[in-house]
Coordinates of C-alpha atoms in Angstrom, one line a residue:
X533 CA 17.1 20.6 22.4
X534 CA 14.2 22.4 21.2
X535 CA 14.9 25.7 19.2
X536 CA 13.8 28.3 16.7
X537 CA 14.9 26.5 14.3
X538 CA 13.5 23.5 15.1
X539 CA 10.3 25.0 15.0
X540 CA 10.1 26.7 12.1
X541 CA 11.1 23.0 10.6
X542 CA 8.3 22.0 12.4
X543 CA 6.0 24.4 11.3
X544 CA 7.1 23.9 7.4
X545 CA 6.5 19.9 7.7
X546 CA 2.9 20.9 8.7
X547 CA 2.5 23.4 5.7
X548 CA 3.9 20.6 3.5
X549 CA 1.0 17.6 5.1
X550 CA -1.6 20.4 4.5
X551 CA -0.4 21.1 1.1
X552 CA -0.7 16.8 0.3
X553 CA -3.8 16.6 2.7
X554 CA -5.6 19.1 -0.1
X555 CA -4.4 17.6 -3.2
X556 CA -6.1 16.5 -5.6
X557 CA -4.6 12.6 -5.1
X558 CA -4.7 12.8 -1.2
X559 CA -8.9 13.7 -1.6
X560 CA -9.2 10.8 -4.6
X561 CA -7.5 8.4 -2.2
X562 CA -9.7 9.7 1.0
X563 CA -12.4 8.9 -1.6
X564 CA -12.1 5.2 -2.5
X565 CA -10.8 3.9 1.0
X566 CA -14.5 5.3 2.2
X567 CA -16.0 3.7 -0.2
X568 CA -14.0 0.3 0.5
X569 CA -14.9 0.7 4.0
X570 CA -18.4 0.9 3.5
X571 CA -19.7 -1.2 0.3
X572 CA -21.4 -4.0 1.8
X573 CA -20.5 -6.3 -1.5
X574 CA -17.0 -5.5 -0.3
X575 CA -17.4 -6.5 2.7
X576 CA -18.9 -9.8 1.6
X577 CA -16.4 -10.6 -0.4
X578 CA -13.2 -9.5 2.2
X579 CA -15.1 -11.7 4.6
X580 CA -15.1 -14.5 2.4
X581 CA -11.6 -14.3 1.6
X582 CA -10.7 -14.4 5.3
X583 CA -12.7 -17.2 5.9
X584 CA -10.7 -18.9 3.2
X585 CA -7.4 -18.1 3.9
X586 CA -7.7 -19.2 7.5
X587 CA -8.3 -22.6 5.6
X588 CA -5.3 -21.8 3.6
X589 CA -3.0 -21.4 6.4
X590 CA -3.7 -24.6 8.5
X591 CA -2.9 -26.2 4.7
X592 CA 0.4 -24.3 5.0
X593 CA 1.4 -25.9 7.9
X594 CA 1.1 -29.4 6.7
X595 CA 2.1 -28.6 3.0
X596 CA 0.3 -31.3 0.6
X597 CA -0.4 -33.7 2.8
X598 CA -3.4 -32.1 4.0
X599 CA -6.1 -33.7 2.4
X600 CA -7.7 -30.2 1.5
X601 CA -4.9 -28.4 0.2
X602 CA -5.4 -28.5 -3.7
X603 CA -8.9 -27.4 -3.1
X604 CA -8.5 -24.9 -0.5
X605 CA -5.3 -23.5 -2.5
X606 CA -7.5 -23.1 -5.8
X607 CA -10.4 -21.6 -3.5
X608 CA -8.1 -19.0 -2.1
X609 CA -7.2 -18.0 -5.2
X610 CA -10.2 -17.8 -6.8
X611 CA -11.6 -15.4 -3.4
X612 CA -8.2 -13.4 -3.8
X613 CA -8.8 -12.9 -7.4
X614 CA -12.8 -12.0 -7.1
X615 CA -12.3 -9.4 -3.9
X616 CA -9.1 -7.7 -5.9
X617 CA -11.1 -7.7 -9.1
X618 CA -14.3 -5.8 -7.6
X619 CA -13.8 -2.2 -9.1
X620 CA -14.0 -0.7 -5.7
X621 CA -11.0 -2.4 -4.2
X622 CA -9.1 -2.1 -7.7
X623 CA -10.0 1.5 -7.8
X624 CA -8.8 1.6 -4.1
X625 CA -5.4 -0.1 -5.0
X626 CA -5.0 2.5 -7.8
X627 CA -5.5 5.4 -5.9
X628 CA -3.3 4.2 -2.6
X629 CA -0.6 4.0 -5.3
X630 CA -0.9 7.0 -6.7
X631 CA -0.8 8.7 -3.1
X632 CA 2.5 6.5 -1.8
X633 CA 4.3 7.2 -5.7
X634 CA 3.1 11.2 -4.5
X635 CA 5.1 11.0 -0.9
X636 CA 7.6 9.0 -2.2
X637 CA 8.1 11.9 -4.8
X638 CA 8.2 14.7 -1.9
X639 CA 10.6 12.4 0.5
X640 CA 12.8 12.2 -2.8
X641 CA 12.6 16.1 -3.1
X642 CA 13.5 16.7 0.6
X643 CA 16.1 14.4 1.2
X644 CA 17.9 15.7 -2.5
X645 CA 17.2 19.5 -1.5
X646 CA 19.7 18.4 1.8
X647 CA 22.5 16.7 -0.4
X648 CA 22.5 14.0 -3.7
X649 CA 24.2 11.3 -1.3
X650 CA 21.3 11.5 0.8
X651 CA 19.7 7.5 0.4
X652 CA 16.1 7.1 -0.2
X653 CA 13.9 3.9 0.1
X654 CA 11.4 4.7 -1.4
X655 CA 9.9 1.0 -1.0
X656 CA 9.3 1.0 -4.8
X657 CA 11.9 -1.0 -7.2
X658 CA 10.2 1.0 -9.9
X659 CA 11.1 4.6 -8.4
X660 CA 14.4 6.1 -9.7
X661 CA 15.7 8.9 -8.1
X662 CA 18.2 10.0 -10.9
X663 CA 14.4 12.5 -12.2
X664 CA 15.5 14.3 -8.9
X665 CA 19.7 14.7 -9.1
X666 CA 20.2 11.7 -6.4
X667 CA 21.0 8.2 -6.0
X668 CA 23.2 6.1 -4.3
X669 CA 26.6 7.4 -4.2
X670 CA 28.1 3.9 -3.3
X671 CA 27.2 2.0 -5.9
X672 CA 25.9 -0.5 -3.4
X673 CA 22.6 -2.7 -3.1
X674 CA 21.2 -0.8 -0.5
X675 CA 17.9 0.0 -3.1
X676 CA 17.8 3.9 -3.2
X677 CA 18.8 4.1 -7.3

């Protein structure tokens, strides 16, 4: 059932994306993904990686006794390493995490403006919730402390 007060929820969520859609961290991030779309050395170096770790699956599937695998395993690596390392993809990585530890903030600040019991999964062991008042109530492993 739709009412008023639905849509004045509605209508603050929207106020709230803008708000995070101009910030500083949202425009950084917006930023860095461009630029990880379109640097051709990048792109070299993701399409390299691919190539590998198609190799590296088949050598998953039969374990060591393929007769590639130590060689294919130390490849993959090696492309995994080099693509992460390029400062456009590191500064990428950074600035993604810096946006997700941002809406993981707000969800935090929602959910414990509700109630404390509320449970947050956050999807980061290294977010606490006890900054914001909240936390698992239970005491249980379900991950929102």
């Amino acid at each position: 059932m739709f009412t008023v007060e639905t849509a004045n929820i509605l209508d603050q969520s929207d106020e709230l994306s803008a708000c995070i859609m101009e910030s500083e961290i949202y425009q950084a991030y917006r930023e860095a993904k461009y630029k990880l779309e379109t640097d051709l050395e990048v792109k070299i170096l993701r399409k390299k990686f691919d190539q590998i770790k198609s190799h590296y699956d088949d050598c998953l599937r039969f374990g060591r006794y393929h007769p590639d695998y130590n060689r294919v395993m130390k490849e993959t690596r090696q492309q995994k390493r080099e693509y992460e390392m390029h400062p456009v993809v590191s500064n990428f990585k950074t600035k993604e995490t810096e946006l997700q530890n941002l809406l993981d903030e707000v969800v935090s600040i929602v959910s414990y403006s509700i109630s404390n019991n509320v449970k947050v999964d956050t999807g980061n062991p290294f977010f606490t919730s006890e900054s914001h008042g909240g936390g698992c109530s239970t005491g249980g492993s379900c991950g929102c402390s």
